[in-house]
Structures are given as C-alpha cells and as structure tokens.
C-alpha cells in the first residue's frame, strides 16, 4: 500500500529535533522558523514536555470519556487561569478543524439558527462545517457545500446587513489570519463586531487555532482588542505536536449531555502534553518573550527586509513582497537550512517559530534573509 499524497513533499527527512533545531537522516542541521504550521510552541523535545508524557504513559495512556479523568479538570483549571477565562467551560477534541466544527455546531444548537458569517481569506479546517466556512472553493467538496455561509470583507456595514436577516447563529473570525497571509482586522473592527453580534443575537467565535497560545504576544490574539468572544477554538500550539484541540465556552452557553462528544478528545496523554505546554509557558515567560522578540524581529524586518509590508504580532509574522516568494523560501531552505512557510497569498512569507526561539537564532534568520 502506498501513502496518499497530502502535500508536495520537501526532500528532507527529519529524524531528531531539539528547541528550534532539526537534524535530518544525513546529519544536516536546520533552523525551524515555521514550527510545523505553528504547532511547536515550546520547542522540540523540551525536557519537561518529554518527562510529563513519559510519566503519563507509564501510568495510563487512554480511557474513554465515560469515566472520570481528573487530568482533564486539571487542564481546564490551568488553561482558564493562564488565559484569563476561568469562568468558561472547556470541551476537548483532537484538532483545530474539530474545534471549529464543534464551535459552529454549538452556536447553532444554542441559537436555533443556521447561517454563519465568515471572512474572505479564512481557513478554519477541513471537516464538513469548518471547510464550508473556509474561503477556498478548491478544498470544499460538493458534499460540504450545503451550508449557509456568507463570506465578507472586513466591512461592518456588510456584516450588519447579513445579521439583519435574523438567521445568523455565528460569526467566526481569525484575529490574525494564518493561511490567509497574516492578515489582521483592526482592534476597533473586532470591538465593533463583538457589539453587533450581541445586538443581533449571534455568537462570536474566535478561531485562535494558529494565533493563540502566546503566538501574538498575548495569550489569545483577540485580547489585544479587549473583547471576550462567546466561543474560542484552540489547537496547534496547545499540544506542541501531540494532537489536541478544544473550545472555550462562555458560561451563559449551556450544553446538555450528548450535544458534543468525542472518543479520543481529552485523553490522558493529550492532557499531559497540554499541561506541559502551559507549565513551560509560565516558567519561561514565553508570552512575554514572544511579544519582546517579535517586536525586535518585525523592527529589523521593516528596516532591512526590502518588503512591501511586515504583518502580524508577536511571533506570528508575515513578510509581503512584490513577487512570489516560493524561490526565496526554497533558497532559505536549500542554502541556509532554514524552514519558513508560505501562505495562500503567494507573495507572503510566513514566520511561526517556537515561542522560545532565541535572539541569536532570530539574528541567524535575519542574516540569511
């Protein structure tokens, strides 16, 4: 049996990793300035992370959600305290797509409405509802196309016009679009959007799958705008490579048993990984580090990168050039052994390094660029 091709593959086989460094099967060393799509939040093979997972698997690795799993409550309490959402409830699943799928489903259950407002350039995942709310017709199968989705620009008048129809259950938005090319609505737009949702009885869903977990220099990127969404979806950096996702649910949204469910979500190993991430983030002040080092990185890029625009916040950075960046990305990898990312916009280079990247490693990237 052959593997089904998912992405065009780079001819590199990583076999070992530590911090922001990868080694391939030929012994070559690489700087990871992409974190495997923003997944590596606390660095590869962090000793505390390895210890946490090792100790957990030696005790128990899995049992279903039909029994008491105390480590889930430990994770919920820790995440609530660290993020500032102690009064919210946590539903655990396995990925960002599942998180967004369940967020939209919960919004529809709660409101009894069917329509979703999403934004142009959005990427919310590849499951049925999540991919329908993703602005990329190429990955929406006919089976997924029956959902009532309105794709809008960051235009408050257009949002209000659709909300006036009375059938919108949720407005889903990435506080910083990742795949879309590190595109951000303004803080004022997010504040006005939250007000419109309240006014019209629609739930505001913040997709923090890529922009959350300290990536922007705040725990969640929407916190720069001072808003509190009804539902917040998380994944990627939450587990530092171990599959885990979830939604944070506002206290006024009550869900009865059976509305949401999962087999593997919140298993013992996933929760151990997620707790290790939060513990390291606290111990090493990684949110503050992302803010400080991200400011340095963007300042240097603005001065020396020769780009049209430097986008993003913290260590979620987009460099927009006036030409397609594929050759530049390939050259950084082939000649300088540095992994960086691209975006749906072919002129944007996407940077998503581990949050504990060092200044010396940032300078190495800047020199190569």
Tab-separated table of C-alpha atoms in Angstrom, residues 43-369:
chain	number	residue	atom	x	y	z
A	43	UNK	CA	10.345	23.968	21.196
A	44	UNK	CA	11.026	20.438	20.050
A	45	UNK	CA	11.716	17.778	22.707
A	46	UNK	CA	11.518	20.171	25.647
A	47	UNK	CA	12.760	18.159	28.672
A	48	UNK	CA	9.719	18.987	30.822
A	49	UNK	CA	7.373	18.013	27.984
A	50	UNK	CA	9.191	14.720	27.437
A	51	UNK	CA	9.138	13.956	31.161
A	52	UNK	CA	5.430	14.772	31.505
A	53	UNK	CA	4.437	12.495	28.616
A	54	UNK	CA	6.772	9.683	29.690
A	55	UNK	CA	5.429	9.656	33.237
A	56	UNK	CA	1.839	9.750	31.994
A	57	UNK	CA	2.156	6.869	29.530
A	58	UNK	CA	3.772	4.779	32.252
A	59	UNK	CA	0.609	5.253	34.354
A	60	UNK	CA	-2.269	5.277	31.850
A	61	UNK	CA	-2.391	6.496	28.261
A	62	UNK	CA	-6.085	6.282	27.438
A	63	UNK	CA	-9.545	5.537	28.594
A	64	UNK	CA	-12.806	6.831	27.167
A	65	UNK	CA	-14.745	9.864	28.326
A	66	UNK	CA	-17.297	7.607	30.011
A	67	UNK	CA	-15.196	7.629	33.210
A	68	UNK	CA	-13.699	10.285	35.489
A	69	UNK	CA	-10.456	11.689	34.006
A	70	UNK	CA	-9.057	14.093	36.626
A	71	UNK	CA	-6.269	15.359	34.359
A	72	UNK	CA	-8.947	16.941	32.119
A	73	UNK	CA	-10.167	19.084	35.022
A	74	UNK	CA	-6.566	19.927	35.907
A	75	UNK	CA	-6.039	21.136	32.329
A	76	UNK	CA	-9.275	23.142	32.296
A	77	UNK	CA	-8.395	24.899	35.551
A	78	UNK	CA	-4.839	25.645	34.414
A	79	UNK	CA	-5.889	26.904	30.979
A	80	UNK	CA	-8.614	29.068	32.497
A	81	UNK	CA	-6.186	30.702	34.916
A	82	UNK	CA	-3.359	31.235	32.418
A	83	UNK	CA	-5.614	32.545	29.647
A	84	UNK	CA	-7.880	34.701	31.820
A	85	UNK	CA	-11.011	32.651	31.091
A	86	UNK	CA	-11.570	30.910	34.426
A	87	UNK	CA	-15.366	31.208	34.147
A	88	UNK	CA	-15.538	29.448	30.747
A	89	UNK	CA	-16.045	25.702	30.178
A	90	UNK	CA	-13.615	23.575	28.132
A	91	UNK	CA	-14.620	20.935	25.570
A	92	UNK	CA	-11.661	18.851	24.401
A	93	UNK	CA	-11.209	17.290	20.968
A	94	UNK	CA	-8.282	16.374	18.712
A	95	UNK	CA	-7.658	19.165	16.190
A	96	UNK	CA	-8.414	22.699	15.126
A	97	UNK	CA	-10.897	21.579	12.474
A	98	UNK	CA	-12.840	19.613	15.084
A	99	UNK	CA	-12.720	22.573	17.441
A	100	UNK	CA	-14.248	24.889	14.840
A	101	UNK	CA	-16.757	22.237	13.771
A	102	UNK	CA	-17.984	21.884	17.348
A	103	UNK	CA	-17.952	25.650	17.903
A	104	UNK	CA	-20.273	26.227	14.939
A	105	UNK	CA	-22.483	23.301	15.893
A	106	UNK	CA	-22.796	24.578	19.469
A	107	UNK	CA	-23.672	28.060	18.186
A	108	UNK	CA	-26.425	26.588	16.026
A	109	UNK	CA	-27.742	24.462	18.904
A	110	UNK	CA	-27.768	27.479	21.209
A	111	UNK	CA	-29.431	29.967	18.854
A	112	UNK	CA	-31.544	27.641	16.714
A	113	UNK	CA	-30.222	29.490	13.641
A	114	UNK	CA	-28.380	28.188	10.590
A	115	UNK	CA	-26.291	30.862	8.840
A	116	UNK	CA	-22.600	31.554	9.547
A	117	UNK	CA	-20.662	34.699	8.663
A	118	UNK	CA	-17.010	34.063	7.815
A	119	UNK	CA	-14.413	36.315	6.211
A	120	UNK	CA	-12.605	36.270	2.897
A	121	UNK	CA	-9.222	34.591	3.167
A	122	UNK	CA	-10.389	32.477	6.113
A	123	UNK	CA	-9.104	28.989	6.886
A	124	UNK	CA	-10.995	27.086	9.592
A	125	UNK	CA	-10.222	23.430	8.786
A	126	UNK	CA	-11.219	20.542	6.549
A	127	UNK	CA	-14.124	18.838	8.314
A	128	UNK	CA	-17.600	19.403	6.893
A	129	UNK	CA	-18.714	22.604	8.619
A	130	UNK	CA	-15.217	24.013	9.113
A	131	UNK	CA	-14.257	23.638	5.451
A	132	UNK	CA	-17.572	25.159	4.362
A	133	UNK	CA	-16.574	28.255	6.375
A	134	UNK	CA	-13.126	28.273	4.718
A	135	UNK	CA	-12.670	30.678	1.810
A	136	UNK	CA	-11.074	28.198	-0.610
A	137	UNK	CA	-13.506	26.554	-3.057
A	138	UNK	CA	-10.801	24.099	-4.192
A	139	UNK	CA	-10.993	22.153	-0.904
A	140	UNK	CA	-14.797	22.289	-0.471
A	141	UNK	CA	-16.312	19.060	-1.805
A	142	UNK	CA	-19.886	19.021	-3.185
A	143	UNK	CA	-20.834	17.120	-0.003
A	144	UNK	CA	-19.667	20.106	2.096
A	145	UNK	CA	-21.318	22.812	0.014
A	146	UNK	CA	-24.814	22.843	1.510
A	147	UNK	CA	-24.023	25.078	4.489
A	148	UNK	CA	-25.376	28.632	4.663
A	149	UNK	CA	-22.153	30.680	4.737
A	150	UNK	CA	-21.701	34.373	3.940
A	151	UNK	CA	-18.086	35.329	3.152
A	152	UNK	CA	-17.474	39.019	3.761
A	153	UNK	CA	-14.689	41.594	3.710
A	154	UNK	CA	-13.795	43.346	6.969
A	155	UNK	CA	-16.765	45.636	6.369
A	156	UNK	CA	-19.033	46.332	9.356
A	157	UNK	CA	-21.894	47.601	7.190
A	158	UNK	CA	-21.869	44.346	5.214
A	159	UNK	CA	-21.776	42.321	8.441
A	160	UNK	CA	-24.722	44.247	9.874
A	161	UNK	CA	-26.730	43.781	6.685
A	162	UNK	CA	-26.379	39.980	6.872
A	163	UNK	CA	-27.056	39.962	10.627
A	164	UNK	CA	-30.309	41.872	9.981
A	165	UNK	CA	-31.596	38.763	8.201
A	166	UNK	CA	-32.050	37.163	11.634
A	167	UNK	CA	-30.773	33.706	10.681
A	168	UNK	CA	-27.084	34.026	11.724
A	169	UNK	CA	-26.018	31.671	14.510
A	170	UNK	CA	-22.314	32.593	14.495
A	171	UNK	CA	-19.695	34.964	13.178
A	172	UNK	CA	-16.368	33.139	13.025
A	173	UNK	CA	-13.151	35.122	12.663
A	174	UNK	CA	-9.412	34.611	12.963
A	175	UNK	CA	-7.972	37.538	14.958
A	176	UNK	CA	-4.929	37.036	12.732
A	177	UNK	CA	-5.393	35.003	9.564
A	178	UNK	CA	-2.595	32.460	9.240
A	179	UNK	CA	-3.087	30.641	5.931
A	180	UNK	CA	-4.635	33.833	4.547
A	181	UNK	CA	-1.253	35.562	4.792
A	182	UNK	CA	-1.018	37.039	8.335
A	183	UNK	CA	-3.913	39.401	7.675
A	184	UNK	CA	-5.494	41.088	10.715
A	185	UNK	CA	-8.727	43.001	11.219
A	186	UNK	CA	-8.169	46.100	13.318
A	187	UNK	CA	-8.778	46.035	17.062
A	188	UNK	CA	-11.579	48.540	16.542
A	189	UNK	CA	-13.192	46.262	13.943
A	190	UNK	CA	-13.158	43.358	16.430
A	191	UNK	CA	-14.726	45.520	19.132
A	192	UNK	CA	-17.477	46.743	16.787
A	193	UNK	CA	-18.034	43.196	15.515
A	194	UNK	CA	-18.496	41.892	19.073
A	195	UNK	CA	-21.092	44.612	19.670
A	196	UNK	CA	-23.005	43.750	16.503
A	197	UNK	CA	-23.090	40.073	17.473
A	198	UNK	CA	-24.572	40.938	20.865
A	199	UNK	CA	-27.092	43.268	19.285
A	200	UNK	CA	-28.349	40.673	16.797
A	201	UNK	CA	-28.164	37.528	18.923
A	202	UNK	CA	-25.331	35.843	17.016
A	203	UNK	CA	-22.397	34.189	18.767
A	204	UNK	CA	-18.868	35.442	18.155
A	205	UNK	CA	-16.418	32.582	17.569
A	206	UNK	CA	-12.711	33.484	17.731
A	207	UNK	CA	-10.620	30.966	15.811
A	208	UNK	CA	-7.366	31.052	17.794
A	209	UNK	CA	-6.093	27.732	16.431
A	210	UNK	CA	-2.994	29.360	14.944
A	211	UNK	CA	-2.925	32.759	16.649
A	212	UNK	CA	-3.498	31.534	20.211
A	213	UNK	CA	-1.266	30.160	22.950
A	214	UNK	CA	1.022	33.173	23.190
A	215	UNK	CA	1.782	33.362	19.490
A	216	UNK	CA	0.778	37.060	19.185
A	217	UNK	CA	2.392	38.272	22.400
A	218	UNK	CA	-0.874	37.898	24.337
A	219	UNK	CA	-2.279	34.518	25.318
A	220	UNK	CA	-5.009	34.994	22.687
A	221	UNK	CA	-4.682	37.419	19.797
A	222	UNK	CA	-8.208	38.798	20.327
A	223	UNK	CA	-7.124	40.034	23.771
A	224	UNK	CA	-5.249	42.876	22.068
A	225	UNK	CA	-8.728	44.253	21.253
A	226	UNK	CA	-10.107	43.709	24.758
A	227	UNK	CA	-13.067	41.542	23.661
A	228	UNK	CA	-14.475	38.308	25.138
A	229	UNK	CA	-15.839	36.010	22.410
A	230	UNK	CA	-18.636	33.561	23.130
A	231	UNK	CA	-16.541	30.613	21.925
A	232	UNK	CA	-12.768	30.359	21.412
A	233	UNK	CA	-11.260	27.500	19.406
A	234	UNK	CA	-7.735	26.251	20.138
A	235	UNK	CA	-5.354	23.548	18.881
A	236	UNK	CA	-1.879	23.569	17.209
A	237	UNK	CA	0.441	25.067	19.871
A	238	UNK	CA	-1.809	23.668	22.605
A	239	UNK	CA	-0.082	20.266	22.454
A	240	UNK	CA	3.350	21.109	20.973
A	241	UNK	CA	2.939	18.264	18.482
A	242	UNK	CA	0.572	15.977	20.356
A	243	UNK	CA	-2.882	16.099	18.684
A	244	UNK	CA	-5.283	18.072	20.860
A	245	UNK	CA	-7.838	20.810	20.329
A	246	UNK	CA	-10.695	22.367	22.203
A	247	UNK	CA	-13.241	25.119	22.555
A	248	UNK	CA	-13.591	27.535	25.454
A	249	UNK	CA	-17.297	28.138	26.012
A	250	UNK	CA	-18.794	31.214	27.712
A	251	UNK	CA	-20.687	30.454	30.948
A	252	UNK	CA	-24.069	31.523	29.552
A	253	UNK	CA	-23.909	28.825	26.832
A	254	UNK	CA	-25.326	25.734	28.480
A	255	UNK	CA	-24.988	22.426	26.609
A	256	UNK	CA	-26.821	19.292	27.645
A	257	UNK	CA	-25.187	15.855	27.604
A	258	UNK	CA	-24.851	14.392	24.128
A	259	UNK	CA	-24.726	17.601	22.073
A	260	UNK	CA	-20.944	17.367	21.764
A	261	UNK	CA	-18.898	14.197	22.053
A	262	UNK	CA	-15.557	12.600	21.234
A	263	UNK	CA	-13.731	9.292	21.623
A	264	UNK	CA	-10.095	10.388	21.742
A	265	UNK	CA	-10.557	14.025	22.775
A	266	UNK	CA	-9.043	14.868	26.148
A	267	UNK	CA	-7.256	11.548	26.549
A	268	UNK	CA	-4.663	11.249	29.308
A	269	UNK	CA	-1.635	11.714	27.055
A	270	UNK	CA	-3.099	14.712	25.231
A	271	UNK	CA	-3.910	16.424	28.521
A	272	UNK	CA	-0.418	15.710	29.865
A	273	UNK	CA	1.074	17.300	26.751
A	274	UNK	CA	-1.195	20.354	27.043
A	275	UNK	CA	-0.387	20.783	30.733
A	276	UNK	CA	3.332	20.569	29.994
A	277	UNK	CA	2.941	23.344	27.407
A	278	UNK	CA	1.176	25.654	29.873
A	279	UNK	CA	3.712	24.897	32.622
A	280	UNK	CA	6.658	25.715	30.357
A	281	UNK	CA	4.937	28.840	29.055
A	282	UNK	CA	4.572	30.073	32.632
A	283	UNK	CA	8.029	29.005	33.828
A	284	UNK	CA	9.828	30.570	30.861
A	285	UNK	CA	7.534	33.618	30.412
A	286	UNK	CA	7.004	32.667	26.779
A	287	UNK	CA	4.067	35.014	26.117
A	288	UNK	CA	6.182	37.984	27.165
A	289	UNK	CA	9.168	36.571	25.261
A	290	UNK	CA	7.067	36.262	22.086
A	291	UNK	CA	5.994	39.894	22.427
A	292	UNK	CA	9.528	41.196	23.004
A	293	UNK	CA	11.351	39.087	20.435
A	294	UNK	CA	8.543	39.547	17.929
A	295	UNK	CA	8.906	43.320	18.263
A	296	UNK	CA	12.657	43.010	17.599
A	297	UNK	CA	12.083	40.724	14.603
A	298	UNK	CA	9.494	42.984	12.983
A	299	UNK	CA	11.599	46.114	13.611
A	300	UNK	CA	14.617	44.529	11.901
A	301	UNK	CA	12.483	43.258	9.016
A	302	UNK	CA	10.960	46.700	8.482
A	303	UNK	CA	14.436	48.190	8.342
A	304	UNK	CA	16.243	45.598	6.226
A	305	UNK	CA	13.940	43.070	4.502
A	306	UNK	CA	13.120	45.207	1.466
A	307	UNK	CA	9.484	44.155	1.764
A	308	UNK	CA	6.240	45.926	0.876
A	309	UNK	CA	4.757	45.221	4.303
A	310	UNK	CA	5.563	43.467	7.589
A	311	UNK	CA	2.423	41.962	9.112
A	312	UNK	CA	1.404	40.296	12.348
A	313	UNK	CA	2.055	40.444	16.054
A	314	UNK	CA	4.486	38.681	18.352
A	315	UNK	CA	5.991	35.630	16.686
A	316	UNK	CA	3.270	35.387	14.042
A	317	UNK	CA	4.831	37.386	11.237
A	318	UNK	CA	4.158	37.787	7.529
A	319	UNK	CA	6.608	39.377	5.102
A	320	UNK	CA	4.817	40.613	1.974
A	321	UNK	CA	6.943	41.118	-1.113
A	322	UNK	CA	6.063	42.361	-4.575
A	323	UNK	CA	6.786	38.948	-6.101
A	324	UNK	CA	6.015	35.260	-5.418
A	325	UNK	CA	8.156	34.034	-2.510
A	326	UNK	CA	8.460	30.355	-3.464
A	327	UNK	CA	12.017	30.702	-4.766
A	328	UNK	CA	13.024	32.733	-1.714
A	329	UNK	CA	11.550	30.107	0.599
A	330	UNK	CA	13.291	27.308	-1.306
A	331	UNK	CA	16.591	29.195	-1.243
A	332	UNK	CA	16.419	29.764	2.527
A	333	UNK	CA	15.951	26.017	2.964
A	334	UNK	CA	18.499	24.785	0.410
A	335	UNK	CA	21.297	27.280	1.043
A	336	UNK	CA	20.777	28.290	4.681
A	337	UNK	CA	18.916	25.262	6.086
A	338	UNK	CA	16.065	27.377	7.474
A	339	UNK	CA	12.408	26.305	7.389
A	340	UNK	CA	9.898	29.091	6.739
A	341	UNK	CA	6.303	28.973	5.492
A	342	UNK	CA	4.223	30.387	2.687
A	343	UNK	CA	0.546	31.365	2.573
A	344	UNK	CA	-2.476	31.358	0.285
A	345	UNK	CA	-1.159	34.729	-0.895
A	346	UNK	CA	1.916	33.629	-2.910
A	347	UNK	CA	3.726	36.891	-2.134
A	348	UNK	CA	3.772	36.351	1.658
A	349	UNK	CA	6.496	34.548	3.622
A	350	UNK	CA	5.067	33.226	6.895
A	351	UNK	CA	7.166	33.007	10.089
A	352	UNK	CA	5.927	30.905	13.039
A	353	UNK	CA	8.987	29.877	15.079
A	354	UNK	CA	8.800	28.230	18.519
A	355	UNK	CA	7.950	30.763	21.205
A	356	UNK	CA	11.269	30.118	22.961
A	357	UNK	CA	13.350	30.939	19.884
A	358	UNK	CA	16.490	32.822	20.908
A	359	UNK	CA	17.697	36.220	19.731
A	360	UNK	CA	20.773	34.528	18.259
A	361	UNK	CA	18.505	32.264	16.183
A	362	UNK	CA	16.432	35.251	15.059
A	363	UNK	CA	19.651	37.009	14.007
A	364	UNK	CA	20.715	33.917	12.061
A	365	UNK	CA	17.447	34.026	10.143
A	366	UNK	CA	17.735	37.774	9.528
A	367	UNK	CA	21.288	37.401	8.207
A	368	UNK	CA	20.209	34.603	5.858
A	369	UNK	CA	17.238	36.608	4.594
